[in-house]
Structures are given as C-alpha cells and as structure tokens.
PDB file of C-alpha atoms in Angstrom:
ATOM      1  CA  MET A   1     -70.935 -15.927 -21.631  1.00 45.00           C
ATOM      2  CA  SER A   2     -73.594 -17.578 -23.791  1.00 42.00           C
ATOM      3  CA  LYS A   3     -74.851 -20.024 -21.184  1.00 51.00           C
ATOM      4  CA  VAL A   4     -74.910 -19.172 -17.490  1.00 56.00           C
ATOM      5  CA  PRO A   5     -73.591 -22.079 -15.369  1.00 66.00           C
ATOM      6  CA  GLU A   6     -75.740 -23.544 -12.594  1.00 81.00           C
ATOM      7  CA  ALA A   7     -73.065 -22.403 -10.138  1.00 89.00           C
ATOM      8  CA  ALA A   8     -74.281 -18.806 -10.528  1.00 94.00           C
ATOM      9  CA  SER A   9     -77.167 -19.584  -8.173  1.00 95.00           C
ATOM     10  CA  ARG A  10     -74.651 -20.617  -5.505  1.00 96.00           C
ATOM     11  CA  ILE A  11     -72.486 -17.486  -5.673  1.00 97.00           C
ATOM     12  CA  MET A  12     -73.274 -14.474  -3.508  1.00 98.00           C
ATOM     13  CA  VAL A  13     -71.823 -11.126  -4.556  1.00 98.00           C
ATOM     14  CA  ALA A  14     -71.079  -8.908  -1.559  1.00 97.00           C
ATOM     15  CA  LEU A  15     -72.401  -5.413  -2.261  1.00 97.00           C
ATOM     16  CA  ASP A  16     -70.049  -3.693   0.172  1.00 93.00           C
ATOM     17  CA  TYR A  17     -70.588  -0.114  -0.981  1.00 95.00           C
ATOM     18  CA  PRO A  18     -71.131   3.169   0.883  1.00 96.00           C
ATOM     19  CA  SER A  19     -74.081   4.209  -1.295  1.00 97.00           C
ATOM     20  CA  ALA A  20     -76.993   2.774  -3.231  1.00 97.00           C
ATOM     21  CA  GLU A  21     -75.769   4.569  -6.355  1.00 97.00           C
ATOM     22  CA  GLN A  22     -72.445   2.738  -6.347  1.00 97.00           C
ATOM     23  CA  ALA A  23     -74.113  -0.589  -5.631  1.00 98.00           C
ATOM     24  CA  ASP A  24     -76.554   0.025  -8.491  1.00 97.00           C
ATOM     25  CA  VAL A  25     -73.663   0.365 -10.935  1.00 97.00           C
ATOM     26  CA  LEU A  26     -72.392  -3.073  -9.931  1.00 97.00           C
ATOM     27  CA  VAL A  27     -75.853  -4.643 -10.051  1.00 98.00           C
ATOM     28  CA  ARG A  28     -76.465  -3.283 -13.548  1.00 97.00           C
ATOM     29  CA  SER A  29     -73.104  -4.616 -14.725  1.00 97.00           C
ATOM     30  CA  LEU A  30     -74.093  -8.152 -13.643  1.00 97.00           C
ATOM     31  CA  GLU A  31     -77.574  -8.076 -15.159  1.00 96.00           C
ATOM     32  CA  GLY A  32     -78.653 -11.456 -16.484  1.00 94.00           C
ATOM     33  CA  ILE A  33     -76.402 -13.494 -14.185  1.00 96.00           C
ATOM     34  CA  PRO A  34     -78.656 -15.130 -11.554  1.00 95.00           C
ATOM     35  CA  CYS A  35     -76.271 -14.805  -8.625  1.00 97.00           C
ATOM     36  CA  TRP A  36     -77.335 -13.883  -5.095  1.00 98.00           C
ATOM     37  CA  MET A  37     -76.796 -10.367  -3.801  1.00 98.00           C
ATOM     38  CA  LYS A  38     -75.457  -9.977  -0.274  1.00 98.00           C
ATOM     39  CA  VAL A  39     -76.379  -6.734   1.463  1.00 98.00           C
ATOM     40  CA  GLY A  40     -74.257  -6.060   4.523  1.00 97.00           C
ATOM     41  CA  MET A  41     -74.097  -3.411   7.209  1.00 97.00           C
ATOM     42  CA  GLN A  42     -72.429  -0.650   5.202  1.00 97.00           C
ATOM     43  CA  LEU A  43     -74.974  -0.644   2.386  1.00 98.00           C
ATOM     44  CA  PHE A  44     -78.043  -1.428   4.501  1.00 98.00           C
ATOM     45  CA  TYR A  45     -77.280   1.319   7.004  1.00 97.00           C
ATOM     46  CA  THR A  46     -77.126   3.917   4.234  1.00 97.00           C
ATOM     47  CA  ALA A  47     -79.642   2.602   1.677  1.00 97.00           C
ATOM     48  CA  GLY A  48     -82.059   0.815   3.983  1.00 97.00           C
ATOM     49  CA  PRO A  49     -84.889  -1.609   3.191  1.00 97.00           C
ATOM     50  CA  ASP A  50     -85.753   0.193  -0.062  1.00 97.00           C
ATOM     51  CA  PHE A  51     -82.588  -1.074  -1.708  1.00 98.00           C
ATOM     52  CA  VAL A  52     -83.383  -4.638  -0.684  1.00 97.00           C
ATOM     53  CA  LEU A  53     -86.876  -4.285  -2.139  1.00 96.00           C
ATOM     54  CA  LYS A  54     -85.408  -3.044  -5.432  1.00 97.00           C
ATOM     55  CA  LEU A  55     -83.137  -6.088  -5.621  1.00 98.00           C
ATOM     56  CA  LYS A  56     -86.131  -8.354  -5.035  1.00 96.00           C
ATOM     57  CA  GLU A  57     -88.074  -6.541  -7.772  1.00 96.00           C
ATOM     58  CA  LYS A  58     -85.184  -7.295 -10.139  1.00 96.00           C
ATOM     59  CA  GLY A  59     -85.548 -10.987  -9.294  1.00 96.00           C
ATOM     60  CA  TYR A  60     -82.443 -11.462  -7.147  1.00 97.00           C
ATOM     61  CA  GLN A  61     -82.104 -13.757  -4.173  1.00 97.00           C
ATOM     62  CA  VAL A  62     -80.971 -11.570  -1.257  1.00 98.00           C
ATOM     63  CA  PHE A  63     -78.841 -12.477   1.752  1.00 98.00           C
ATOM     64  CA  LEU A  64     -79.193  -9.753   4.400  1.00 98.00           C
ATOM     65  CA  ASP A  65     -75.929  -9.963   6.328  1.00 98.00           C
ATOM     66  CA  LEU A  66     -76.502  -7.974   9.536  1.00 98.00           C
ATOM     67  CA  LYS A  67     -75.182 -10.569  12.029  1.00 97.00           C
ATOM     68  CA  MET A  68     -77.749  -9.830  14.732  1.00 98.00           C
ATOM     69  CA  HIS A  69     -76.454 -10.326  18.275  1.00 98.00           C
ATOM     70  CA  ASP A  70     -78.564  -8.925  21.108  1.00 98.00           C
ATOM     71  CA  ILE A  71     -80.974  -9.990  23.816  1.00 98.00           C
ATOM     72  CA  PRO A  72     -83.551 -12.512  22.542  1.00 98.00           C
ATOM     73  CA  ASN A  73     -86.493 -10.111  22.484  1.00 98.00           C
ATOM     74  CA  THR A  74     -84.586  -7.540  20.417  1.00 98.00           C
ATOM     75  CA  VAL A  75     -83.445 -10.182  17.941  1.00 98.00           C
ATOM     76  CA  LYS A  76     -87.000 -11.496  17.729  1.00 98.00           C
ATOM     77  CA  GLY A  77     -88.231  -8.043  16.742  1.00 98.00           C
ATOM     78  CA  GLY A  78     -85.469  -7.584  14.204  1.00 98.00           C
ATOM     79  CA  ALA A  79     -86.187 -10.982  12.649  1.00 98.00           C
ATOM     80  CA  GLU A  80     -89.870 -10.123  12.400  1.00 97.00           C
ATOM     81  CA  SER A  81     -89.055  -6.988  10.406  1.00 96.00           C
ATOM     82  CA  ILE A  82     -86.606  -8.850   8.182  1.00 97.00           C
ATOM     83  CA  ALA A  83     -89.146 -11.581   7.430  1.00 97.00           C
ATOM     84  CA  ARG A  84     -91.683  -8.970   6.326  1.00 95.00           C
ATOM     85  CA  LEU A  85     -89.019  -7.414   4.086  1.00 95.00           C
ATOM     86  CA  GLY A  86     -88.931 -10.596   2.031  1.00 95.00           C
ATOM     87  CA  VAL A  87     -85.218 -11.460   2.025  1.00 97.00           C
ATOM     88  CA  ASP A  88     -84.191 -15.027   1.226  1.00 98.00           C
ATOM     89  CA  MET A  89     -81.582 -15.427   3.957  1.00 98.00           C
ATOM     90  CA  PHE A  90     -80.302 -13.573   7.029  1.00 98.00           C
ATOM     91  CA  ASN A  91     -77.985 -14.316   9.898  1.00 98.00           C
ATOM     92  CA  VAL A  92     -77.524 -14.026  13.637  1.00 98.00           C
ATOM     93  CA  HIS A  93     -74.432 -14.593  15.771  1.00 97.00           C
ATOM     94  CA  ALA A  94     -74.365 -18.114  17.198  1.00 97.00           C
ATOM     95  CA  ALA A  95     -72.441 -16.631  20.125  1.00 95.00           C
ATOM     96  CA  GLY A  96     -75.748 -15.106  21.250  1.00 97.00           C
ATOM     97  CA  GLY A  97     -76.837 -18.542  22.398  1.00 97.00           C
ATOM     98  CA  LYS A  98     -79.623 -21.010  21.724  1.00 98.00           C
ATOM     99  CA  GLN A  99     -82.424 -18.912  23.248  1.00 98.00           C
ATOM    100  CA  MET A 100     -81.495 -15.915  21.116  1.00 98.00           C
ATOM    101  CA  MET A 101     -81.404 -17.988  17.932  1.00 98.00           C
ATOM    102  CA  GLN A 102     -84.761 -19.555  18.706  1.00 98.00           C
ATOM    103  CA  ALA A 103     -86.144 -16.062  19.302  1.00 98.00           C
ATOM    104  CA  ALA A 104     -85.052 -15.178  15.760  1.00 98.00           C
ATOM    105  CA  LEU A 105     -87.149 -18.042  14.425  1.00 98.00           C
ATOM    106  CA  GLU A 106     -90.106 -16.884  16.495  1.00 98.00           C
ATOM    107  CA  GLY A 107     -89.714 -13.436  14.991  1.00 98.00           C
ATOM    108  CA  VAL A 108     -89.679 -14.899  11.498  1.00 98.00           C
ATOM    109  CA  GLU A 109     -92.925 -16.771  12.100  1.00 97.00           C
ATOM    110  CA  LYS A 110     -94.557 -13.635  13.476  1.00 96.00           C
ATOM    111  CA  GLY A 111     -93.395 -11.613  10.484  1.00 96.00           C
ATOM    112  CA  LEU A 112     -94.676 -14.195   8.015  1.00 96.00           C
ATOM    113  CA  ALA A 113     -98.057 -14.273   9.738  1.00 94.00           C
ATOM    114  CA  SER A 114     -98.485 -10.561   9.046  1.00 88.00           C
ATOM    115  CA  SER A 115     -97.318 -10.655   5.414  1.00 80.00           C
ATOM    116  CA  ALA A 116     -99.150 -12.670   2.784  1.00 78.00           C
ATOM    117  CA  LYS A 117     -96.367 -12.244   0.207  1.00 78.00           C
ATOM    118  CA  ALA A 118     -93.305 -13.092   2.295  1.00 80.00           C
ATOM    119  CA  LYS A 119     -91.804 -16.590   2.293  1.00 92.00           C
ATOM    120  CA  ARG A 120     -89.710 -18.074   5.050  1.00 96.00           C
ATOM    121  CA  PRO A 121     -86.062 -17.026   4.713  1.00 98.00           C
ATOM    122  CA  LEU A 122     -83.177 -19.283   5.565  1.00 98.00           C
ATOM    123  CA  VAL A 123     -81.857 -18.300   8.994  1.00 98.00           C
ATOM    124  CA  ILE A 124     -78.212 -19.073   9.614  1.00 98.00           C
ATOM    125  CA  GLY A 125     -75.747 -18.568  12.445  1.00 98.00           C
ATOM    126  CA  VAL A 126     -72.340 -16.906  12.300  1.00 96.00           C
ATOM    127  CA  THR A 127     -69.670 -19.179  13.802  1.00 94.00           C
ATOM    128  CA  GLN A 128     -66.281 -17.461  13.663  1.00 87.00           C
ATOM    129  CA  LEU A 129     -65.492 -14.634  11.259  1.00 83.00           C
ATOM    130  CA  THR A 130     -63.096 -15.603   8.483  1.00 76.00           C
ATOM    131  CA  SER A 131     -60.817 -12.781   9.635  1.00 81.00           C
ATOM    132  CA  THR A 132     -60.417 -14.486  13.039  1.00 84.00           C
ATOM    133  CA  SER A 133     -57.072 -16.207  13.470  1.00 86.00           C
ATOM    134  CA  GLN A 134     -56.170 -18.771  16.121  1.00 91.00           C
ATOM    135  CA  SER A 135     -54.257 -16.221  18.210  1.00 94.00           C
ATOM    136  CA  VAL A 136     -57.049 -13.626  18.045  1.00 93.00           C
ATOM    137  CA  MET A 137     -59.644 -16.185  19.108  1.00 93.00           C
ATOM    138  CA  ASN A 138     -57.536 -17.509  21.989  1.00 95.00           C
ATOM    139  CA  GLU A 139     -55.800 -14.389  23.249  1.00 95.00           C
ATOM    140  CA  GLU A 140     -58.232 -11.565  22.463  1.00 95.00           C
ATOM    141  CA  ILE A 141     -61.715 -13.097  22.321  1.00 93.00           C
ATOM    142  CA  GLY A 142     -60.883 -15.553  25.089  1.00 95.00           C
ATOM    143  CA  ILE A 143     -62.137 -18.755  23.474  1.00 94.00           C
ATOM    144  CA  GLY A 144     -59.873 -21.761  24.010  1.00 95.00           C
ATOM    145  CA  GLY A 145     -59.123 -24.600  21.625  1.00 95.00           C
ATOM    146  CA  THR A 146     -58.726 -24.453  17.885  1.00 93.00           C
ATOM    147  CA  VAL A 147     -60.779 -22.328  15.512  1.00 89.00           C
ATOM    148  CA  GLU A 148     -62.237 -25.476  13.994  1.00 92.00           C
ATOM    149  CA  GLN A 149     -63.363 -26.743  17.411  1.00 94.00           C
ATOM    150  CA  ALA A 150     -65.111 -23.442  18.136  1.00 94.00           C
ATOM    151  CA  VAL A 151     -66.771 -23.428  14.720  1.00 94.00           C
ATOM    152  CA  ILE A 152     -68.097 -26.983  15.104  1.00 97.00           C
ATOM    153  CA  ARG A 153     -69.423 -26.228  18.599  1.00 96.00           C
ATOM    154  CA  TYR A 154     -71.277 -23.163  17.311  1.00 96.00           C
ATOM    155  CA  ALA A 155     -72.560 -25.082  14.286  1.00 98.00           C
ATOM    156  CA  GLN A 156     -74.016 -27.813  16.489  1.00 98.00           C
ATOM    157  CA  LEU A 157     -75.598 -25.195  18.757  1.00 98.00           C
ATOM    158  CA  THR A 158     -77.106 -23.515  15.691  1.00 98.00           C
ATOM    159  CA  ARG A 159     -78.513 -26.823  14.463  1.00 98.00           C
ATOM    160  CA  ASP A 160     -79.940 -27.600  17.914  1.00 98.00           C
ATOM    161  CA  ALA A 161     -81.641 -24.178  17.943  1.00 98.00           C
ATOM    162  CA  GLY A 162     -83.441 -25.133  14.739  1.00 98.00           C
ATOM    163  CA  LEU A 163     -81.645 -22.812  12.316  1.00 98.00           C
ATOM    164  CA  ASP A 164     -80.922 -23.811   8.733  1.00 98.00           C
ATOM    165  CA  GLY A 165     -77.152 -23.528   8.658  1.00 98.00           C
ATOM    166  CA  VAL A 166     -74.108 -21.419   9.369  1.00 98.00           C
ATOM    167  CA  VAL A 167     -71.643 -18.934   7.987  1.00 95.00           C
ATOM    168  CA  ALA A 168     -68.145 -20.375   8.281  1.00 90.00           C
ATOM    169  CA  SER A 169     -64.782 -20.523   6.602  1.00 87.00           C
ATOM    170  CA  PRO A 170     -64.607 -22.924   3.649  1.00 88.00           C
ATOM    171  CA  LEU A 171     -61.889 -24.750   5.582  1.00 88.00           C
ATOM    172  CA  GLU A 172     -64.476 -25.998   8.091  1.00 91.00           C
ATOM    173  CA  VAL A 173     -67.228 -27.099   5.696  1.00 94.00           C
ATOM    174  CA  THR A 174     -66.383 -30.807   5.650  1.00 95.00           C
ATOM    175  CA  ARG A 175     -66.346 -31.069   9.451  1.00 96.00           C
ATOM    176  CA  ILE A 176     -69.578 -29.067   9.736  1.00 97.00           C
ATOM    177  CA  LYS A 177     -71.350 -31.374   7.308  1.00 97.00           C
ATOM    178  CA  GLU A 178     -70.048 -34.402   9.210  1.00 97.00           C
ATOM    179  CA  ALA A 179     -71.218 -32.999  12.547  1.00 97.00           C
ATOM    180  CA  CYS A 180     -74.559 -31.509  11.480  1.00 98.00           C
ATOM    181  CA  GLY A 181     -75.604 -33.478   8.410  1.00 97.00           C
ATOM    182  CA  PRO A 182     -75.356 -32.873   4.642  1.00 96.00           C
ATOM    183  CA  ALA A 183     -78.578 -30.821   4.505  1.00 97.00           C
ATOM    184  CA  PHE A 184     -77.227 -28.287   7.007  1.00 98.00           C
ATOM    185  CA  VAL A 185     -76.491 -25.218   4.878  1.00 98.00           C
ATOM    186  CA  THR A 186     -73.008 -23.711   4.744  1.00 98.00           C
ATOM    187  CA  VAL A 187     -72.339 -20.195   3.469  1.00 97.00           C
ATOM    188  CA  THR A 188     -68.649 -19.501   3.067  1.00 94.00           C
ATOM    189  CA  PRO A 189     -66.936 -16.123   2.782  1.00 90.00           C
ATOM    190  CA  GLY A 190     -63.149 -15.980   2.663  1.00 82.00           C
ATOM    191  CA  ILE A 191     -63.183 -16.874  -1.037  1.00 89.00           C
ATOM    192  CA  ARG A 192     -60.313 -15.651  -3.169  1.00 79.00           C
ATOM    193  CA  PRO A 193     -59.719 -16.678  -6.799  1.00 80.00           C
ATOM    194  CA  LYS A 194     -56.184 -17.715  -7.676  1.00 68.00           C
ATOM    195  CA  GLY A 195     -53.888 -14.708  -7.692  1.00 54.00           C
ATOM    196  CA  ALA A 196     -56.266 -12.430  -5.752  1.00 52.00           C
ATOM    197  CA  GLU A 197     -55.095 -10.550  -2.683  1.00 57.00           C
ATOM    198  CA  ILE A 198     -56.137 -12.088   0.640  1.00 51.00           C
ATOM    199  CA  GLY A 199     -56.724  -8.685   2.287  1.00 54.00           C
ATOM    200  CA  ASP A 200     -58.034  -8.927   5.859  1.00 47.00           C
ATOM    201  CA  GLN A 201     -59.076 -12.580   5.564  1.00 46.00           C
ATOM    202  CA  SER A 202     -57.203 -15.280   7.474  1.00 48.00           C
ATOM    203  CA  ARG A 203     -58.836 -18.547   6.376  1.00 53.00           C
ATOM    204  CA  VAL A 204     -59.404 -18.659   2.627  1.00 68.00           C
ATOM    205  CA  LEU A 205     -59.874 -21.025  -0.317  1.00 86.00           C
ATOM    206  CA  THR A 206     -60.446 -20.536  -4.045  1.00 90.00           C
ATOM    207  CA  PRO A 207     -64.013 -20.889  -5.403  1.00 92.00           C
ATOM    208  CA  GLU A 208     -63.154 -24.272  -6.900  1.00 92.00           C
ATOM    209  CA  GLU A 209     -61.675 -25.514  -3.624  1.00 91.00           C
ATOM    210  CA  ALA A 210     -64.643 -24.279  -1.594  1.00 92.00           C
ATOM    211  CA  PHE A 211     -67.176 -26.088  -3.764  1.00 94.00           C
ATOM    212  CA  ALA A 212     -64.992 -29.193  -3.690  1.00 92.00           C
ATOM    213  CA  GLN A 213     -65.291 -29.102   0.102  1.00 92.00           C
ATOM    214  CA  GLY A 214     -69.064 -29.369  -0.301  1.00 94.00           C
ATOM    215  CA  THR A 215     -70.195 -25.875   0.577  1.00 95.00           C
ATOM    216  CA  ASP A 216     -73.640 -24.749  -0.551  1.00 97.00           C
ATOM    217  CA  TYR A 217     -72.902 -21.060  -1.199  1.00 97.00           C
ATOM    218  CA  ILE A 218     -69.768 -18.964  -1.559  1.00 96.00           C
ATOM    219  CA  VAL A 219     -69.551 -15.236  -0.868  1.00 95.00           C
ATOM    220  CA  ILE A 220     -67.241 -13.122  -3.022  1.00 95.00           C
ATOM    221  CA  GLY A 221     -66.756  -9.396  -2.628  1.00 93.00           C
ATOM    222  CA  ARG A 222     -63.640  -7.482  -3.562  1.00 91.00           C
ATOM    223  CA  PRO A 223     -62.356  -9.875  -6.273  1.00 92.00           C
ATOM    224  CA  ILE A 224     -65.551  -8.961  -8.171  1.00 95.00           C
ATOM    225  CA  THR A 225     -66.551  -5.520  -6.902  1.00 94.00           C
ATOM    226  CA  GLY A 226     -62.990  -4.210  -6.985  1.00 92.00           C
ATOM    227  CA  ALA A 227     -62.194  -5.594 -10.436  1.00 94.00           C
ATOM    228  CA  PRO A 228     -61.820  -3.238 -13.442  1.00 95.00           C
ATOM    229  CA  ASP A 229     -64.551  -5.292 -15.140  1.00 97.00           C
ATOM    230  CA  PRO A 230     -66.763  -6.931 -12.455  1.00 96.00           C
ATOM    231  CA  ARG A 231     -68.835  -8.889 -14.971  1.00 97.00           C
ATOM    232  CA  ALA A 232     -65.728 -10.382 -16.557  1.00 96.00           C
ATOM    233  CA  ALA A 233     -64.393 -11.247 -13.104  1.00 95.00           C
ATOM    234  CA  LEU A 234     -67.592 -13.081 -12.162  1.00 96.00           C
ATOM    235  CA  GLU A 235     -67.747 -14.849 -15.530  1.00 95.00           C
ATOM    236  CA  ALA A 236     -64.138 -16.017 -15.051  1.00 93.00           C
ATOM    237  CA  ILE A 237     -65.067 -17.430 -11.636  1.00 94.00           C
ATOM    238  CA  LEU A 238     -68.110 -19.173 -13.098  1.00 94.00           C
ATOM    239  CA  ALA A 239     -65.981 -20.661 -15.834  1.00 92.00           C
ATOM    240  CA  SER A 240     -63.421 -21.921 -13.323  1.00 90.00           C
ATOM    241  CA  VAL A 241     -65.968 -23.659 -11.086  1.00 90.00           C
ATOM    242  CA  SER A 242     -67.862 -25.155 -14.027  1.00 83.00           C
ATOM    243  CA  GLN A 243     -64.894 -27.045 -15.448  1.00 71.00           C
TER     244      GLN A 243
END
C-alpha cells in the first residue's frame, strides 16, 4: 500500500496473544501502518508494562484494555499507575458506578502530577460487552430492558462522571452520539469484515458499516491477527473503508 489511509489512525488492532514474542511478530508485520495497538488482559498479564513501553517507543498509540471494576479507591490507584505508564486510552466498567469512574479520573490526575512526560489518556467506560446478547443480559446478568437501553443508560452515566467516552457495540453508536453528544468518543469492538467468522461476538458490523454509523475507533482482532497474512488483511480493511 503506497499511501496509508487516514482511517489507519482510527483502527485498533487487538494484540490478544499469550506472549510478548507472539505479539512482537504481529507488530513487526504491521510496521509503518499508524494504527493503534490494543493491549488486553491476556497480553498485559504475561508481558506487563514493559511491553506497553516498547509499543510507545515504536510510536504507537496504545489502548490498555483492562476494564477496571473495583471499589473506587482501588480503581483510583490503578488509574494512577496507568497514567504514569503513558498509555493513550484505558477503560473502566461503567457498571462500577459514577463514584468509581470519578475515582479513575482522580487517579489519572495524581499520576500525571508525578510524571513530567505523561499526557492525559482518554478514559472510557465499558457499557455492555459485544458478546452479551439480550437473553444473557436479562436472564443471567439480571438487567431488564433492551441491550440498547442498558448501553445508553451506562453511556449517560459515563458522560456524567466526566469520562471521555465508551466502549460499545457499533450498533449503538448513533444512539450514544444522540444521547451524549457528537464529541463523546465511541470505541467499537465487534467488527468483522465481510465473510469473516463472527466467533463469540453477538452484535457485529463490518468496518465500513461501523464508520458509517459515526464511530470514532474500531477494534479488530482475529480477522487480522488470525489471518495468514495480517498486514494484507489490515490493508484490505483500510482499502475497504477508504472507498
């Protein structure tokens, strides 16, 4: 690909690997494409902060996807450490409530005060996982109403807590923007290019459809990381969303 489309800066590649070595192979294969790198629980728990620092040294924007959900003081401490690490975005569960989310922001400010190099990361709330179906939400989790209603309620709570945006299904982006304003950031997993397997996701759209809904960032994992040629897979996605 001779010219990298602007959309590259709005695509997050999910580095869901059990080791830093495997993740490194993928990162090297995508060198030169200015996408975000999403580091989730599996990789962070085995590779730790050092891997995040290496990604930052390579110039990548990093979304640390740990979905913090604990008592406010614990989340505050975790957010302080994350802010000092220098990531560009991290998330907490909106289900933890307004006080917990505000504690995350307090932790960020404390972390920034102790680190001259760190900049303020975007802090976003998780609404409902894209693997959550209507029946699971109602019958197992015990939340009534539709998935969309629950997502909008959490999004508004996240906005009221002062956070920057939410993680949500691409199917809910339009309603979130209507309820919380166009500047409220949406990060959307559950993205599957045409012909890709849905896997354990329940609420999905293609990359083109997700951007058409107005989302700010899309998260793509297995369709890229599980492809025989990950770089070609990402370049095909970039080509499709740039048309």
